[in-house]
Amino acid sequence: MLLAAYMVEQASNQRLTLVVGDVQSALRLANQLNYWFLDIPETDTPIAVPLLGRSNRQAHCKGFYSSEEYQRHKARHQPHWAERWISPLCPLQSCLPDNVIAERFNGGVFVPGTEPCRQLHKMVKPKPKKSGSNNKPEEVPEKKASACPFIATCPQYQLYRDMPTAAIWITTPGAMGISPLPVHWDNRRLRLGELIHEQSDVVIFDEADTIIKWFDDQYAQEVKLTGGGKGLLDKITVPTEEYAIQYRTMARASRTQRWSGAERSGQQLVTSVLTLLDSVNDKANDDILTKWIAKRQFTPQTLFYRLARRIAGLREVDGPDVPQAIRQEHEQRTLEVMSVFSVLLEAEELTRVSGNQAAAALSIILLRIDATGNNALNPVMMQDCRLWILEHFPQTSTQLDKLREQIRSESQENSSNVFTEKDVDTIDSLAYRLQFVLTVTLLDNRARIIFYEWDSRPDNAALQGTSPNYRTNTSMQTILPVPLTGRQFGTYYARGEGNQSLSLFAYTNIGRCYVLNFHNLLTSLTGRRGSNVLALSGTSYLPDSTAFHVGRPHYVLLPHQEDSDAIAESLFAFLPQYDSNNKPIRISGTGQSKVLSRLEQMIGQLAGANGRGHLGQTLESLKQAGKLPDNQKNYTWDDRDRLLLFVNSYEQAKWVADKLRLQWPDQQSMIKYLVADNDEQTSENQVSLTKADKVFTVLRADIEQFARTGGRVLVAPLSAIGRGFNILNANGKAAFGAVYFLTRPYPHPHDTQAIAQEVNRRTLDWQQKTDFAAWQTDGLAGRAEAARRLATRYWQLVESRQYYSMLFDNEELLCYPRKDLAATTLGYIIQAVGRLLRGGVPFRAYFVDAAWGPVNAKTPGVADTPKTSLLTAMIQLLAEYVAGDAKNAEEMICQPLYGPLATAIVDNIVNFQWAPDKPTPTP
């Protein structure tokens, strides 16, 4: 903000673009900058303009008009600059007759974002079919669409009229990467990011690691294939077949014929996959498939790898106690089977494989599956798969028997063994799995054709709508690097009441390269250097974190000394709670079905009887700490008697707040929970709210005003308010005096976007490492193949992670998952406590989930190590960062950034014993 203001003040005739995390922040900053230099929004020419997309205008409007900031402007009768750009008014609607407005809009207006700005059709009279006919044909809309004649003066397009003269542009990664510039302003059909690259002298990425994550996710997306009639294949079937009926030969369109054939085959394969997964059919096979793919995406590559382990007579994942030598032996046995599947997957044509007898036999089965349409219930297919296993891997039956005997022996020693004899396959169950994987492989192949050859679709009006790639800047797909794994497709399966759905995961590019190379992103094409780029973030230097680390900084902005002193004086403590049987209450790692009930137990203990527990005691302690005579006040604790409770999701936040109000009726109206902004809500973070619920909610955009709400307790997801917000009280100090980390964060092991982000980071690491194994292979093609093989193996290793105790290092792949998780969690903690430091004041932080330190929680006084405790791993990593090394200049970065935190937590954490440990490398 200061740099932006400086550029305006200097009248430098240069343009600065600020990229922030969300729309409401962009509107707020534009409003603030304009009020610094201008007076009247209605007549003055703005110096700062928010660049926003149009597809989510309804959410933008809703979020803005319901925001606390807008309501404050409205209460003091002060115009808000964002009203200039967020207008729901449509001049075209004034031309519609009253009866049309009443019938089609219920007397209201167009829903923002649905206005027909470029979809107007002139009504024309068609030519009569017969000469001399007295019938007057009705007017029909002309096929060619026209633009609205009011666009030049339309209030909805005001920001585009303000853009050319504005010295400051403020945008979001979503608008930058997806939104096009309207053709009325530039007929080159540029995305806003391309315009920014061309027109901005300086681009600032605020909280750069979050912008990088957005672009990584953008090129690793999910698109619904089928489900509830709303999937891509649900919509394109009829128009594709109508075109085929009209143009049977397609003689001049071989590519269209190929696309239509892939679409038709894809429809049959989707039916086959869903039939195999159907509860009735799968029930006859003990729900083998639905259990196998539950809650994860699956690709042919990952399914074949897991199947290879089963055919080799192994568990899919080795337990934490399996020695390194045994792991290597298991991996070798797996690769012997996987080598056959790899030949099939790497073939140019799946149904025409030669050179490897086993792979060629599989391609014949694939050909039969493709030729017989919906084959899911065809017993011949399963028999073909059974005979293939027996012929090419005759030792499988013996290996499965050995595995059963091993499990039987283990069960006698440990009755709690989660893997039982029942979980070991038979030849028939392996055949069933193989049929499913082959069907998925064909579907994957057809989906690639449908997606990547979308421009070859039939010339049918019904197919000219939105592309499945509409949320991706397809022009960038040819500029940004392709993942080392190759472009990956995966499938998600979901079963609801009377409904099944399949979604497609598409990992097409290394998205972070958009940000990291923005300064020369288009230089090779245009010959012009791009903008000067400044990336800012307080947690973007965590070398072991694949989520946060951006790179070595050129400069470090030192924190204020009062902030450093405050964090060093703060209290960190381990505060496990115990159930009625005196067992530690553990939330993380217990399974999704138990999380909410365990949280309820934890809240009951923390709240106590009507608030007499630890929460109430802390609140009262903070209140008393702030009661100093006026002549002695330094406002360190004054008006800071508020508690911040962190959980892992918006759903958990609502659950905890609701249960806490029941336990603590005296503070019922003071206990609130965070909900996502209207323009940020997705199926994952949307929470069902009643009218009564809304009294207790706080929009994420309004979090900075929490002290004004009268609330004393706020429950929120850790990732939602970890950065970018100044939550202050009336004294300009941090509003919250204490924070409770109720849960220990742990990434979902099958979150494909998180896996893609990790692989993207590792790809850049491998690029910099000259002695990386893949680069030692002869020839460019050989190195490319070796890199792809190792990247695929890395992906498989990430997918196999289940629990914290099962995280193992792999030196060859530069894979250190325990350090990665520790550094990433440390980043979240740093961001979270940063909200409690504002104004240079100390705070109190409590780690409550027993999973933070399971050994400490079970046996107080006994030390946890990094192998057992994520909190210990964080402390050890923090100590290593700050201690520095004479051979490593990084100490000059870590000491000012993390030194005060290390003083508070490494040496002085209360009620927690820890001991350092060294990870054991395994393959």
XYZ file of N, CA and C in Angstrom, residues 116 129 218 223 432 506 850 919:
24
model
N -27.496 -10.490 -20.663
C -27.156 -10.922 -22.041
C -26.328 -9.884 -22.784
N -41.993 -21.262 -46.638
C -41.591 -22.542 -47.228
C -42.221 -22.756 -48.589
N -5.116 -24.260 -9.967
C -5.821 -23.925 -11.195
C -5.503 -24.912 -12.309
N -13.429 -31.604 -12.758
C -14.591 -31.312 -13.604
C -15.547 -32.497 -13.526
N -11.590 -59.222 -10.509
C -12.616 -58.181 -10.438
C -11.965 -56.794 -10.411
N -7.843 -33.188 -13.568
C -6.913 -32.954 -14.669
C -5.728 -32.117 -14.189
N -4.458 -34.067 21.737
C -3.423 -34.977 22.246
C -2.487 -35.437 21.145
N 15.702 -38.644 11.317
C 14.857 -39.534 10.522
C 15.669 -40.663 9.901
